[in-house]
Amino acid sequence: MADPALSPVDALLEVMARLRDPDNGCPWDREQTYSTIVPHTIEEAYEVADAIAREDWTELQAELGDLLFQVVFYAQIAREEGRFDFNDVAHGIVEKMIRRHPHVFADERYATAAEQIAAWERIKAAEKPGQPTGVLDGIPLALPALTRAVKLQKKAARVGFDWGAVEPVLAKIEEEIAEIRHEIASAAPPERLADELGDVLFACANLARHLQIDPEAAVRGTNAKFERRFRRIEAWLAEEGRTPTESTLAEMDALWERAKGDER
């Protein structure tokens, strides 16, 4: 049991150190490395997003704890290797936030949000002097593809590489759909189809950006809707003693429309 005199954060750090203790710690925790923890970190971040989407605030508290534990885990490994520790992580983010918000913590003033964003990028660039800074630098490759597409588009938009309205974006989507139709009709190889489909999805991400919609959240919502409606189809078929494999597409389509109508 953690020392009750410790602060919650210090107690968490103590628990993590005990788990990693080379003599009496947990075998699984001792085996972990930076890279092996990454999938768990990504999963915990998505579970935070899921709790928020469901507005389950009790679950959100628990999921935020799980996500914080991931940060503590990385910091403990780094501490063991003499690189840095949790306090260094916390100190670094405090300094960064103060440095990047001179309009809050100093006397800088910006007339518009666009000016503030431009200043943020200048400050970021100044933090790494001597490094080449392309417009699209700094976007992690490991991001979900649609999220990364939006970030690429936002960065390009800051230097004027963007349409100023939704209509050209819609036209671009239609153009890309026409191109993939052509490839399908031409019996194009899978790599060509993948390339054209990627263009369609990239254009759709651009539309989401112009509509100020998170494309990942939009697809998650559609996934949930599909799952909800399909489960109703399964339930209705089960009432008849059947499964989806024992019904026809026409029957399932009719039940799908019934589920849609019930939701309205």
JSON list of N, CA, C and O in Angstrom, two decimals, residues 36-59:
[
{"chain": "A", "resi": 36, "resn": "THR", "atom": "N", "xyz": [7.45, -1.33, -26.47]},
{"chain": "A", "resi": 36, "resn": "THR", "atom": "CA", "xyz": [6.38, -2.29, -26.17]},
{"chain": "A", "resi": 36, "resn": "THR", "atom": "C", "xyz": [5.18, -1.63, -25.51]},
{"chain": "A", "resi": 36, "resn": "THR", "atom": "O", "xyz": [4.07, -2.15, -25.55]},
{"chain": "A", "resi": 37, "resn": "ILE", "atom": "N", "xyz": [5.39, -0.47, -24.89]},
{"chain": "A", "resi": 37, "resn": "ILE", "atom": "CA", "xyz": [4.29, 0.23, -24.23]},
{"chain": "A", "resi": 37, "resn": "ILE", "atom": "C", "xyz": [3.46, 1.04, -25.22]},
{"chain": "A", "resi": 37, "resn": "ILE", "atom": "O", "xyz": [2.28, 1.32, -24.96]},
{"chain": "A", "resi": 38, "resn": "VAL", "atom": "N", "xyz": [4.05, 1.41, -26.36]},
{"chain": "A", "resi": 38, "resn": "VAL", "atom": "CA", "xyz": [3.37, 2.29, -27.31]},
{"chain": "A", "resi": 38, "resn": "VAL", "atom": "C", "xyz": [1.96, 1.81, -27.67]},
{"chain": "A", "resi": 38, "resn": "VAL", "atom": "O", "xyz": [1.01, 2.61, -27.63]},
{"chain": "A", "resi": 39, "resn": "PRO", "atom": "N", "xyz": [1.75, 0.54, -28.04]},
{"chain": "A", "resi": 39, "resn": "PRO", "atom": "CA", "xyz": [0.38, 0.12, -28.38]},
{"chain": "A", "resi": 39, "resn": "PRO", "atom": "C", "xyz": [-0.61, 0.34, -27.24]},
{"chain": "A", "resi": 39, "resn": "PRO", "atom": "O", "xyz": [-1.78, 0.69, -27.48]},
{"chain": "A", "resi": 40, "resn": "HIS", "atom": "N", "xyz": [-0.15, 0.14, -26.01]},
{"chain": "A", "resi": 40, "resn": "HIS", "atom": "CA", "xyz": [-1.03, 0.35, -24.85]},
{"chain": "A", "resi": 40, "resn": "HIS", "atom": "C", "xyz": [-1.37, 1.83, -24.69]},
{"chain": "A", "resi": 40, "resn": "HIS", "atom": "O", "xyz": [-2.50, 2.19, -24.35]},
{"chain": "A", "resi": 41, "resn": "THR", "atom": "N", "xyz": [-0.38, 2.69, -24.95]},
{"chain": "A", "resi": 41, "resn": "THR", "atom": "CA", "xyz": [-0.62, 4.13, -24.86]},
{"chain": "A", "resi": 41, "resn": "THR", "atom": "C", "xyz": [-1.66, 4.58, -25.86]},
{"chain": "A", "resi": 41, "resn": "THR", "atom": "O", "xyz": [-2.58, 5.35, -25.54]},
{"chain": "A", "resi": 42, "resn": "ILE", "atom": "N", "xyz": [-1.53, 4.10, -27.09]},
{"chain": "A", "resi": 42, "resn": "ILE", "atom": "CA", "xyz": [-2.49, 4.44, -28.13]},
{"chain": "A", "resi": 42, "resn": "ILE", "atom": "C", "xyz": [-3.88, 3.95, -27.76]},
{"chain": "A", "resi": 42, "resn": "ILE", "atom": "O", "xyz": [-4.89, 4.67, -27.89]},
{"chain": "A", "resi": 43, "resn": "GLU", "atom": "N", "xyz": [-3.95, 2.71, -27.26]},
{"chain": "A", "resi": 43, "resn": "GLU", "atom": "CA", "xyz": [-5.25, 2.14, -26.86]},
{"chain": "A", "resi": 43, "resn": "GLU", "atom": "C", "xyz": [-5.88, 2.96, -25.74]},
{"chain": "A", "resi": 43, "resn": "GLU", "atom": "O", "xyz": [-7.09, 3.25, -25.77]},
{"chain": "A", "resi": 44, "resn": "GLU", "atom": "N", "xyz": [-5.08, 3.36, -24.75]},
{"chain": "A", "resi": 44, "resn": "GLU", "atom": "CA", "xyz": [-5.63, 4.15, -23.64]},
{"chain": "A", "resi": 44, "resn": "GLU", "atom": "C", "xyz": [-6.13, 5.51, -24.13]},
{"chain": "A", "resi": 44, "resn": "GLU", "atom": "O", "xyz": [-7.15, 6.01, -23.64]},
{"chain": "A", "resi": 45, "resn": "ALA", "atom": "N", "xyz": [-5.42, 6.12, -25.08]},
{"chain": "A", "resi": 45, "resn": "ALA", "atom": "CA", "xyz": [-5.87, 7.41, -25.61]},
{"chain": "A", "resi": 45, "resn": "ALA", "atom": "C", "xyz": [-7.23, 7.26, -26.30]},
{"chain": "A", "resi": 45, "resn": "ALA", "atom": "O", "xyz": [-8.12, 8.11, -26.15]},
{"chain": "A", "resi": 46, "resn": "TYR", "atom": "N", "xyz": [-7.41, 6.17, -27.03]},
{"chain": "A", "resi": 46, "resn": "TYR", "atom": "CA", "xyz": [-8.69, 5.93, -27.69]},
{"chain": "A", "resi": 46, "resn": "TYR", "atom": "C", "xyz": [-9.79, 5.65, -26.67]},
{"chain": "A", "resi": 46, "resn": "TYR", "atom": "O", "xyz": [-10.96, 6.02, -26.87]},
{"chain": "A", "resi": 47, "resn": "GLU", "atom": "N", "xyz": [-9.44, 5.01, -25.56]},
{"chain": "A", "resi": 47, "resn": "GLU", "atom": "CA", "xyz": [-10.44, 4.74, -24.54]},
{"chain": "A", "resi": 47, "resn": "GLU", "atom": "C", "xyz": [-10.87, 6.03, -23.86]},
{"chain": "A", "resi": 47, "resn": "GLU", "atom": "O", "xyz": [-12.04, 6.18, -23.46]},
{"chain": "A", "resi": 48, "resn": "VAL", "atom": "N", "xyz": [-9.96, 6.98, -23.73]},
{"chain": "A", "resi": 48, "resn": "VAL", "atom": "CA", "xyz": [-10.33, 8.31, -23.23]},
{"chain": "A", "resi": 48, "resn": "VAL", "atom": "C", "xyz": [-11.33, 8.96, -24.19]},
{"chain": "A", "resi": 48, "resn": "VAL", "atom": "O", "xyz": [-12.37, 9.49, -23.79]},
{"chain": "A", "resi": 49, "resn": "ALA", "atom": "N", "xyz": [-11.01, 8.90, -25.49]},
{"chain": "A", "resi": 49, "resn": "ALA", "atom": "CA", "xyz": [-11.90, 9.48, -26.50]},
{"chain": "A", "resi": 49, "resn": "ALA", "atom": "C", "xyz": [-13.27, 8.81, -26.49]},
{"chain": "A", "resi": 49, "resn": "ALA", "atom": "O", "xyz": [-14.30, 9.47, -26.63]},
{"chain": "A", "resi": 50, "resn": "ASP", "atom": "N", "xyz": [-13.28, 7.50, -26.27]},
{"chain": "A", "resi": 50, "resn": "ASP", "atom": "CA", "xyz": [-14.54, 6.77, -26.24]},
{"chain": "A", "resi": 50, "resn": "ASP", "atom": "C", "xyz": [-15.40, 7.18, -25.05]},
{"chain": "A", "resi": 50, "resn": "ASP", "atom": "O", "xyz": [-16.62, 7.38, -25.18]},
{"chain": "A", "resi": 51, "resn": "ALA", "atom": "N", "xyz": [-14.78, 7.34, -23.89]},
{"chain": "A", "resi": 51, "resn": "ALA", "atom": "CA", "xyz": [-15.52, 7.76, -22.70]},
{"chain": "A", "resi": 51, "resn": "ALA", "atom": "C", "xyz": [-16.13, 9.15, -22.89]},
{"chain": "A", "resi": 51, "resn": "ALA", "atom": "O", "xyz": [-17.26, 9.42, -22.47]},
{"chain": "A", "resi": 52, "resn": "ILE", "atom": "N", "xyz": [-15.37, 10.04, -23.54]},
{"chain": "A", "resi": 52, "resn": "ILE", "atom": "CA", "xyz": [-15.88, 11.38, -23.81]},
{"chain": "A", "resi": 52, "resn": "ILE", "atom": "C", "xyz": [-17.04, 11.32, -24.79]},
{"chain": "A", "resi": 52, "resn": "ILE", "atom": "O", "xyz": [-18.08, 11.98, -24.60]},
{"chain": "A", "resi": 53, "resn": "ALA", "atom": "N", "xyz": [-16.90, 10.50, -25.84]},
{"chain": "A", "resi": 53, "resn": "ALA", "atom": "CA", "xyz": [-17.97, 10.38, -26.83]},
{"chain": "A", "resi": 53, "resn": "ALA", "atom": "C", "xyz": [-19.25, 9.86, -26.19]},
{"chain": "A", "resi": 53, "resn": "ALA", "atom": "O", "xyz": [-20.36, 10.25, -26.58]},
{"chain": "A", "resi": 54, "resn": "ARG", "atom": "N", "xyz": [-19.11, 8.96, -25.22]},
{"chain": "A", "resi": 54, "resn": "ARG", "atom": "CA", "xyz": [-20.29, 8.40, -24.54]},
{"chain": "A", "resi": 54, "resn": "ARG", "atom": "C", "xyz": [-20.75, 9.26, -23.37]},
{"chain": "A", "resi": 54, "resn": "ARG", "atom": "O", "xyz": [-21.74, 8.96, -22.71]},
{"chain": "A", "resi": 55, "resn": "GLU", "atom": "N", "xyz": [-19.97, 10.34, -23.08]},
{"chain": "A", "resi": 55, "resn": "GLU", "atom": "CA", "xyz": [-20.27, 11.24, -21.95]},
{"chain": "A", "resi": 55, "resn": "GLU", "atom": "C", "xyz": [-20.37, 10.46, -20.64]},
{"chain": "A", "resi": 55, "resn": "GLU", "atom": "O", "xyz": [-21.20, 10.74, -19.79]},
{"chain": "A", "resi": 56, "resn": "ASP", "atom": "N", "xyz": [-19.48, 9.48, -20.52]},
{"chain": "A", "resi": 56, "resn": "ASP", "atom": "CA", "xyz": [-19.41, 8.68, -19.30]},
{"chain": "A", "resi": 56, "resn": "ASP", "atom": "C", "xyz": [-18.28, 9.26, -18.44]},
{"chain": "A", "resi": 56, "resn": "ASP", "atom": "O", "xyz": [-17.12, 8.88, -18.56]},
{"chain": "A", "resi": 57, "resn": "TRP", "atom": "N", "xyz": [-18.64, 10.20, -17.57]},
{"chain": "A", "resi": 57, "resn": "TRP", "atom": "CA", "xyz": [-17.62, 10.97, -16.86]},
{"chain": "A", "resi": 57, "resn": "TRP", "atom": "C", "xyz": [-16.93, 10.14, -15.77]},
{"chain": "A", "resi": 57, "resn": "TRP", "atom": "O", "xyz": [-15.76, 10.38, -15.47]},
{"chain": "A", "resi": 58, "resn": "THR", "atom": "N", "xyz": [-17.63, 9.18, -15.20]},
{"chain": "A", "resi": 58, "resn": "THR", "atom": "CA", "xyz": [-16.97, 8.29, -14.24]},
{"chain": "A", "resi": 58, "resn": "THR", "atom": "C", "xyz": [-15.91, 7.45, -14.94]},
{"chain": "A", "resi": 58, "resn": "THR", "atom": "O", "xyz": [-14.79, 7.29, -14.45]},
{"chain": "A", "resi": 59, "resn": "GLU", "atom": "N", "xyz": [-16.28, 6.93, -16.12]},
{"chain": "A", "resi": 59, "resn": "GLU", "atom": "CA", "xyz": [-15.32, 6.15, -16.90]},
{"chain": "A", "resi": 59, "resn": "GLU", "atom": "C", "xyz": [-14.17, 7.03, -17.38]},
{"chain": "A", "resi": 59, "resn": "GLU", "atom": "O", "xyz": [-13.02, 6.58, -17.42]}
]
